[in-house]
């Protein structure tokens, strides 16, 4: 008797395996230190919710790292990084908005300089995930 598998389940299982391998390479202490260096004056301002805010910001940075790794497949197949960034722009913008609203506590009033600071912080982690994901694809470690 054969086991019938669903294509979506198989693809999701492969994606989870790929993300687990990438998360092993992620340096959480480096991420936490960079977050504190860049945004400590905003995250630590409210001591009641400091830990929750910090954890949420770390979660968004990790999600951005994984987003870059997911889109690295296109770079592996020869697409320039600028085009890959445009592909992931909608998701990246949404993560940047969530990050901005969690750090600065503003939802409607987006100021350009702090928002760009959040975007550049997340972009550095997107790029790190992209590079590591592309390397895994190149070395055929993604399977």
Short mmCIF file of C-alpha atoms in Angstrom, two decimals:
data_model
loop_
_atom_site.label_atom_id
_atom_site.label_comp_id
_atom_site.label_asym_id
_atom_site.label_seq_id
_atom_site.Cartn_x
_atom_site.Cartn_y
_atom_site.Cartn_z
CA UNK A 1 0.00 0.00 0.00
CA UNK A 2 1.43 3.41 -0.99
CA UNK A 3 1.32 6.55 1.06
CA UNK A 4 -0.25 9.48 -0.75
CA UNK A 5 1.48 12.76 -0.03
CA UNK A 6 0.33 16.22 -0.77
CA UNK A 7 2.67 18.49 -2.77
CA UNK A 8 2.08 21.41 -0.40
CA UNK A 9 2.95 19.31 2.64
CA UNK A 10 6.10 18.07 0.96
CA UNK A 11 7.16 21.59 -0.06
CA UNK A 12 6.42 22.94 3.44
CA UNK A 13 8.45 20.14 5.05
CA UNK A 14 11.37 20.93 2.75
CA UNK A 15 11.09 24.63 3.56
CA UNK A 16 11.06 23.93 7.30
CA UNK A 17 14.15 21.75 6.96
CA UNK A 18 15.92 24.52 5.00
CA UNK A 19 14.97 27.15 7.58
CA UNK A 20 16.15 24.97 10.48
CA UNK A 21 19.54 24.58 8.85
CA UNK A 22 19.77 28.34 8.31
CA UNK A 23 18.76 29.10 11.87
CA UNK A 24 21.66 27.00 13.10
CA UNK A 25 24.00 29.47 11.36
CA UNK A 26 22.28 32.55 12.81
CA UNK A 27 24.15 34.21 15.65
CA UNK A 28 21.45 35.36 18.08
CA UNK A 29 23.94 37.08 20.37
CA UNK A 30 25.22 39.15 17.43
CA UNK A 31 21.63 40.00 16.48
CA UNK A 32 20.76 40.98 20.05
CA UNK A 33 23.90 43.14 20.35
CA UNK A 34 23.21 44.91 17.07
CA UNK A 35 19.61 45.53 18.12
CA UNK A 36 20.73 47.02 21.44
CA UNK A 37 23.35 49.17 19.73
CA UNK A 38 20.91 50.52 17.18
CA UNK A 39 17.67 50.86 19.15
CA UNK A 40 18.46 50.58 22.86
CA UNK A 41 17.25 54.10 23.66
CA UNK A 42 13.78 53.26 22.33
CA UNK A 43 13.43 49.66 23.46
CA UNK A 44 14.63 50.31 27.00
CA UNK A 45 12.61 53.50 27.41
CA UNK A 46 9.58 51.60 28.65
CA UNK A 47 10.94 49.19 31.25
CA UNK A 48 7.57 47.48 31.81
CA UNK A 49 7.46 45.97 28.35
CA UNK A 50 11.15 46.05 27.49
CA UNK A 51 11.66 42.29 27.28
CA UNK A 52 8.52 41.75 25.20
CA UNK A 53 9.48 44.54 22.79
CA UNK A 54 13.01 43.26 22.45
CA UNK A 55 11.84 39.71 21.80
CA UNK A 56 9.34 40.90 19.20
CA UNK A 57 12.03 42.93 17.43
CA UNK A 58 14.33 39.91 17.45
CA UNK A 59 11.54 37.79 16.02
CA UNK A 60 11.01 40.27 13.18
CA UNK A 61 14.74 40.37 12.44
CA UNK A 62 14.87 36.57 12.30
CA UNK A 63 11.83 36.55 10.02
CA UNK A 64 13.59 39.03 7.73
CA UNK A 65 16.71 36.84 7.77
CA UNK A 66 14.61 33.85 6.70
CA UNK A 67 12.88 35.96 4.05
CA UNK A 68 16.24 36.78 2.50
CA UNK A 69 17.20 33.12 2.61
CA UNK A 70 13.95 32.08 0.91
CA UNK A 71 14.49 34.57 -1.91
CA UNK A 72 18.14 33.59 -2.34
CA UNK A 73 16.99 30.81 -4.64
CA UNK A 74 16.36 33.41 -7.35
CA UNK A 75 19.87 34.76 -6.95
CA UNK A 76 21.26 31.27 -7.25
CA UNK A 77 19.55 30.91 -10.62
CA UNK A 78 21.18 34.09 -11.90
CA UNK A 79 18.79 36.89 -11.03
CA UNK A 80 20.52 40.10 -9.85
CA UNK A 81 20.12 41.00 -6.19
CA UNK A 82 18.24 44.21 -7.09
CA UNK A 83 15.53 42.18 -8.82
CA UNK A 84 15.37 39.78 -5.89
CA UNK A 85 14.92 42.74 -3.55
CA UNK A 86 12.05 43.99 -5.68
CA UNK A 87 10.43 40.55 -5.49
CA UNK A 88 10.52 40.60 -1.72
CA UNK A 89 9.80 44.32 -1.36
CA UNK A 90 6.19 43.94 -0.24
CA UNK A 91 7.03 41.51 2.55
CA UNK A 92 10.13 43.49 3.54
CA UNK A 93 8.13 46.72 3.77
CA UNK A 94 5.52 45.04 5.93
CA UNK A 95 8.17 43.65 8.29
CA UNK A 96 9.83 47.08 8.44
CA UNK A 97 6.49 48.69 9.29
CA UNK A 98 5.89 46.15 12.08
CA UNK A 99 9.41 46.69 13.37
CA UNK A 100 9.00 50.47 13.31
CA UNK A 101 5.67 50.34 15.11
CA UNK A 102 7.04 48.02 17.80
CA UNK A 103 10.22 50.04 18.41
CA UNK A 104 8.75 53.53 18.26
CA UNK A 105 5.21 52.71 19.33
CA UNK A 106 3.65 54.62 16.44
CA UNK A 107 1.23 53.04 14.05
CA UNK A 108 -0.04 55.87 11.86
CA UNK A 109 2.60 58.57 12.15
CA UNK A 110 5.56 57.25 10.13
CA UNK A 111 8.58 59.52 10.22
CA UNK A 112 11.02 58.95 7.40
CA UNK A 113 14.36 58.96 9.25
CA UNK A 114 13.47 56.45 12.00
CA UNK A 115 11.59 54.31 9.47
CA UNK A 116 14.64 54.27 7.19
CA UNK A 117 16.78 53.33 10.18
CA UNK A 118 14.49 50.36 10.83
CA UNK A 119 14.56 49.41 7.16
CA UNK A 120 18.34 49.52 7.01
CA UNK A 121 18.63 47.40 10.17
CA UNK A 122 16.30 44.78 8.74
CA UNK A 123 17.96 44.98 5.31
CA UNK A 124 21.30 44.03 6.83
CA UNK A 125 19.69 40.86 8.20
CA UNK A 126 17.84 40.22 4.94
CA UNK A 127 21.17 40.45 3.12
CA UNK A 128 22.83 38.10 5.63
CA UNK A 129 20.06 35.54 5.10
CA UNK A 130 20.28 36.01 1.34
CA UNK A 131 24.04 35.38 1.29
CA UNK A 132 23.83 32.33 3.52
CA UNK A 133 20.86 30.92 1.63
CA UNK A 134 22.58 31.42 -1.71
CA UNK A 135 25.67 29.70 -0.36
CA UNK A 136 23.57 26.74 0.78
CA UNK A 137 22.00 26.52 -2.68
CA UNK A 138 25.39 26.77 -4.36
CA UNK A 139 26.82 24.01 -2.17
CA UNK A 140 23.67 21.93 -2.70
CA UNK A 141 22.97 21.86 1.03
CA UNK A 142 19.32 22.89 0.69
CA UNK A 143 18.00 19.41 -0.06
#
